[in-house]
């Protein structure tokens, strides 16, 4: 199960610096992913998971294979991107393909780096959201004009499209217009503002906020303006962002860390008073934002993390390893990671009664060490 994160931002906010730090990390992973032939603007990065190293020691694994995240550097965002300004069309096409939108917002002071279009984090956010809303309005307008058979016969879809039209015209993102039960019904519309968001505030090297995470509503408790500009738009409409989580990261520090050895990187972070790199926190945040977890497999050949959504049942999790495993699923041998480690592996854990055999209705938990039993 792949996870794709699209990095967006106005010019000179530090987006490219952050992405380049990811690319440097990617180079160290090439040997682990021989089939990952990727475009220059995509970086494949491992999900930090110390559990794999521990499992590999217990199982004497030949190799470790972590879960991965793809970061896509989406270029060309300027005001007017929704109508093709700059590289707007490329920007919007790429954003349709990602699972999470990562907005990089400039929050550092450096007179040598010109603020090309960037004013402050709040305003930068508004520009990006407005362009996405305008593009979604275009999508909904085309659907309404087409008078498709679906809108004629499906009353629920017709009502949903009308609500989206009104909400987007009022400057509201689709994710804030729809009720939870309507999300699946709107999935085939491929609206940009349905995607989940992560905000990264790119701060200076000496910024004390590097040691904490933030909530957008704490920075701007009065809310942020989400205004669209078509004739029907309410230019005074201001809606709170729903407690969106954000991260403080210094792209410059991340770039420096990515060029250091693991040992030197740890020493540098200790010197700065930072417990974990911003990129590691960012990867974890992307994972958590989509409600993803990892189950683990381990043996002499490899110790590996596999990505599934929370609530995934055992047969579907087995299909992540091999598609045939789902239909041939018999049962899953499961041990919680802590119990597996405390007892030194499958044999001892089983002797202590810590290994369970689960059926088709079992929901995989984060950190489950699993062996799937399948028929021939």
Short mmCIF file of C-alpha atoms in Angstrom, two decimals, residues 21-214:
data_model
loop_
_atom_site.label_atom_id
_atom_site.label_comp_id
_atom_site.label_asym_id
_atom_site.label_seq_id
_atom_site.Cartn_x
_atom_site.Cartn_y
_atom_site.Cartn_z
CA UNK A 21 16.78 16.85 1.98
CA UNK A 22 14.38 13.99 1.27
CA UNK A 23 16.18 13.20 -1.98
CA UNK A 24 19.52 12.92 -0.20
CA UNK A 25 17.93 10.43 2.16
CA UNK A 26 16.47 8.57 -0.80
CA UNK A 27 19.92 7.94 -2.25
CA UNK A 28 20.77 5.84 0.80
CA UNK A 29 17.72 3.68 0.15
CA UNK A 30 18.37 2.77 -3.47
CA UNK A 31 19.82 -0.63 -2.58
CA UNK A 32 16.70 -1.55 -0.61
CA UNK A 33 14.30 -0.68 -3.43
CA UNK A 34 15.79 -1.97 -6.70
CA UNK A 35 12.50 -1.76 -8.58
CA UNK A 36 11.69 1.82 -7.61
CA UNK A 37 12.42 3.60 -10.90
CA UNK A 38 11.12 7.05 -10.15
CA UNK A 39 10.90 10.45 -11.74
CA UNK A 40 13.35 13.16 -10.63
CA UNK A 41 10.59 14.96 -8.70
CA UNK A 42 9.67 11.97 -6.53
CA UNK A 43 11.52 10.81 -3.43
CA UNK A 44 10.90 7.43 -1.77
CA UNK A 45 11.61 7.66 1.96
CA UNK A 46 11.43 4.99 4.65
CA UNK A 47 9.02 5.24 7.57
CA UNK A 48 11.16 5.36 10.74
CA UNK A 49 10.53 2.18 12.73
CA UNK A 50 13.08 1.02 15.29
CA UNK A 51 11.04 -2.14 15.85
CA UNK A 52 12.43 -3.62 12.64
CA UNK A 53 16.00 -3.45 13.87
CA UNK A 54 15.04 -5.25 17.07
CA UNK A 55 13.14 -7.96 15.18
CA UNK A 56 16.05 -8.42 12.80
CA UNK A 57 18.38 -9.07 15.75
CA UNK A 58 16.01 -11.68 17.20
CA UNK A 59 15.43 -13.43 13.87
CA UNK A 60 18.97 -12.86 12.56
CA UNK A 61 17.41 -11.40 9.42
CA UNK A 62 19.57 -10.90 6.33
CA UNK A 63 17.89 -7.58 5.57
CA UNK A 64 15.42 -5.00 6.86
CA UNK A 65 12.66 -3.64 4.62
CA UNK A 66 10.80 -0.64 6.09
CA UNK A 67 7.49 0.76 4.90
CA UNK A 68 7.89 3.72 2.54
CA UNK A 69 6.34 7.07 1.71
CA UNK A 70 6.57 8.83 -1.66
CA UNK A 71 7.07 12.59 -1.55
CA UNK A 72 6.21 14.44 -4.75
CA UNK A 73 7.64 17.92 -5.33
CA UNK A 74 4.74 19.77 -6.97
CA UNK A 75 6.10 22.89 -8.63
CA UNK A 76 4.61 26.03 -10.06
CA UNK A 77 2.09 27.26 -7.51
CA UNK A 78 1.31 30.95 -7.82
CA UNK A 79 -1.88 32.95 -7.49
CA UNK A 80 -3.93 32.13 -10.58
CA UNK A 81 -2.71 28.52 -10.82
CA UNK A 82 -6.32 27.34 -11.17
CA UNK A 83 -6.55 29.17 -14.49
CA UNK A 84 -3.14 27.98 -15.71
CA UNK A 85 -0.87 30.72 -14.36
CA UNK A 86 2.74 29.66 -13.89
CA UNK A 87 2.86 25.87 -14.02
CA UNK A 88 -0.65 25.70 -12.63
CA UNK A 89 -1.94 22.89 -14.80
CA UNK A 90 1.01 20.65 -13.92
CA UNK A 91 0.64 21.56 -10.26
CA UNK A 92 -3.04 20.63 -10.16
CA UNK A 93 -2.60 17.43 -12.16
CA UNK A 94 0.04 16.16 -9.75
CA UNK A 95 -2.06 17.06 -6.73
CA UNK A 96 -4.87 14.82 -7.92
CA UNK A 97 -2.53 11.82 -7.65
CA UNK A 98 -1.43 12.32 -4.02
CA UNK A 99 -3.05 11.11 -0.80
CA UNK A 100 -2.05 14.05 1.42
CA UNK A 101 -1.28 17.68 0.65
CA UNK A 102 1.74 18.99 2.55
CA UNK A 103 1.69 22.79 2.62
CA UNK A 104 5.06 24.39 3.33
CA UNK A 105 4.54 27.83 4.86
CA UNK A 106 7.35 30.35 5.26
CA UNK A 107 7.81 31.38 8.89
CA UNK A 108 11.48 32.40 8.93
CA UNK A 109 13.18 35.76 8.53
CA UNK A 110 15.95 36.04 5.96
CA UNK A 111 16.28 39.32 4.04
CA UNK A 112 18.53 37.62 1.48
CA UNK A 113 15.69 35.31 0.36
CA UNK A 114 13.08 37.36 -1.47
CA UNK A 115 9.45 36.81 -0.53
CA UNK A 116 8.06 36.13 -3.99
CA UNK A 117 4.34 36.07 -3.32
CA UNK A 118 4.77 34.94 0.28
CA UNK A 119 3.45 37.33 2.93
CA UNK A 120 2.94 35.31 6.11
CA UNK A 121 1.86 31.72 6.90
CA UNK A 122 -1.82 32.60 7.17
CA UNK A 123 -1.92 34.46 3.85
CA UNK A 124 0.18 31.82 2.08
CA UNK A 125 -2.26 29.17 3.24
CA UNK A 126 -5.19 31.19 1.91
CA UNK A 127 -3.59 31.50 -1.53
CA UNK A 128 -3.09 27.75 -1.83
CA UNK A 129 -6.57 26.90 -0.55
CA UNK A 130 -8.20 29.44 -2.84
CA UNK A 131 -6.55 27.96 -5.93
CA UNK A 132 -7.66 24.46 -4.97
CA UNK A 133 -11.22 25.66 -4.29
CA UNK A 134 -11.38 27.43 -7.64
CA UNK A 135 -10.25 24.31 -9.46
CA UNK A 136 -12.87 22.24 -7.65
CA UNK A 137 -15.50 24.80 -8.62
CA UNK A 138 -14.48 24.29 -12.24
CA UNK A 139 -14.89 20.51 -11.82
CA UNK A 140 -18.36 20.85 -10.28
CA UNK A 141 -19.45 23.38 -12.90
CA UNK A 142 -18.47 21.01 -15.72
CA UNK A 143 -20.43 18.24 -14.03
CA UNK A 144 -23.53 20.43 -13.67
CA UNK A 145 -23.29 21.61 -17.28
CA UNK A 146 -22.93 18.06 -18.59
CA UNK A 147 -26.36 17.07 -17.19
CA UNK A 148 -25.22 13.48 -16.84
CA UNK A 149 -27.70 10.66 -16.42
CA UNK A 150 -26.34 10.03 -12.93
CA UNK A 151 -27.48 13.46 -11.72
CA UNK A 152 -30.90 12.89 -13.25
CA UNK A 153 -31.47 9.50 -11.62
CA UNK A 154 -29.46 9.65 -8.38
CA UNK A 155 -31.13 12.14 -6.06
CA UNK A 156 -28.41 11.81 -3.40
CA UNK A 157 -25.68 12.65 -5.91
CA UNK A 158 -27.67 15.58 -7.24
CA UNK A 159 -28.13 17.03 -3.74
CA UNK A 160 -24.44 16.45 -2.96
CA UNK A 161 -23.30 18.29 -6.11
CA UNK A 162 -25.55 21.25 -5.34
CA UNK A 163 -24.24 21.47 -1.77
CA UNK A 164 -20.67 21.34 -3.03
CA UNK A 165 -21.42 24.07 -5.56
CA UNK A 166 -22.85 26.36 -2.88
CA UNK A 167 -20.10 25.60 -0.37
CA UNK A 168 -17.20 26.03 -2.78
CA UNK A 169 -18.72 29.28 -4.05
CA UNK A 170 -18.75 30.47 -0.46
CA UNK A 171 -15.03 29.76 -0.26
CA UNK A 172 -15.31 26.53 1.76
CA UNK A 173 -13.20 23.46 1.03
CA UNK A 174 -15.12 20.33 0.03
CA UNK A 175 -13.85 18.52 3.14
CA UNK A 176 -15.68 21.14 5.24
CA UNK A 177 -18.89 21.01 3.20
CA UNK A 178 -19.63 17.28 3.24
CA UNK A 179 -20.81 15.13 6.11
CA UNK A 180 -18.73 12.08 6.96
CA UNK A 181 -21.22 9.69 5.37
CA UNK A 182 -21.08 11.66 2.09
CA UNK A 183 -17.33 11.38 1.57
CA UNK A 184 -17.48 8.01 -0.17
CA UNK A 185 -20.26 9.24 -2.46
CA UNK A 186 -18.05 12.16 -3.57
CA UNK A 187 -14.89 10.11 -4.06
CA UNK A 188 -15.32 9.72 -7.81
CA UNK A 189 -15.40 13.52 -8.24
CA UNK A 190 -11.64 13.66 -7.43
CA UNK A 191 -11.91 17.03 -5.71
CA UNK A 192 -8.64 18.57 -4.57
CA UNK A 193 -10.07 20.06 -1.38
CA UNK A 194 -11.28 16.63 -0.24
CA UNK A 195 -7.69 15.62 0.43
CA UNK A 196 -6.25 15.72 3.93
CA UNK A 197 -3.70 18.42 4.75
CA UNK A 198 -0.55 18.78 6.80
CA UNK A 199 0.91 22.22 7.46
CA UNK A 200 4.69 22.59 7.87
CA UNK A 201 5.92 25.92 9.20
CA UNK A 202 9.46 26.41 7.91
CA UNK A 203 11.20 28.29 10.71
CA UNK A 204 14.72 29.60 11.34
CA UNK A 205 17.59 27.62 12.83
CA UNK A 206 17.36 29.26 16.26
CA UNK A 207 13.58 29.15 16.54
CA UNK A 208 12.60 27.63 19.92
CA UNK A 209 9.38 26.29 18.38
CA UNK A 210 11.43 23.55 16.69
CA UNK A 211 11.02 21.54 19.89
CA UNK A 212 7.24 21.36 19.71
CA UNK A 213 4.37 20.56 17.40
CA UNK A 214 1.49 22.94 16.88
#
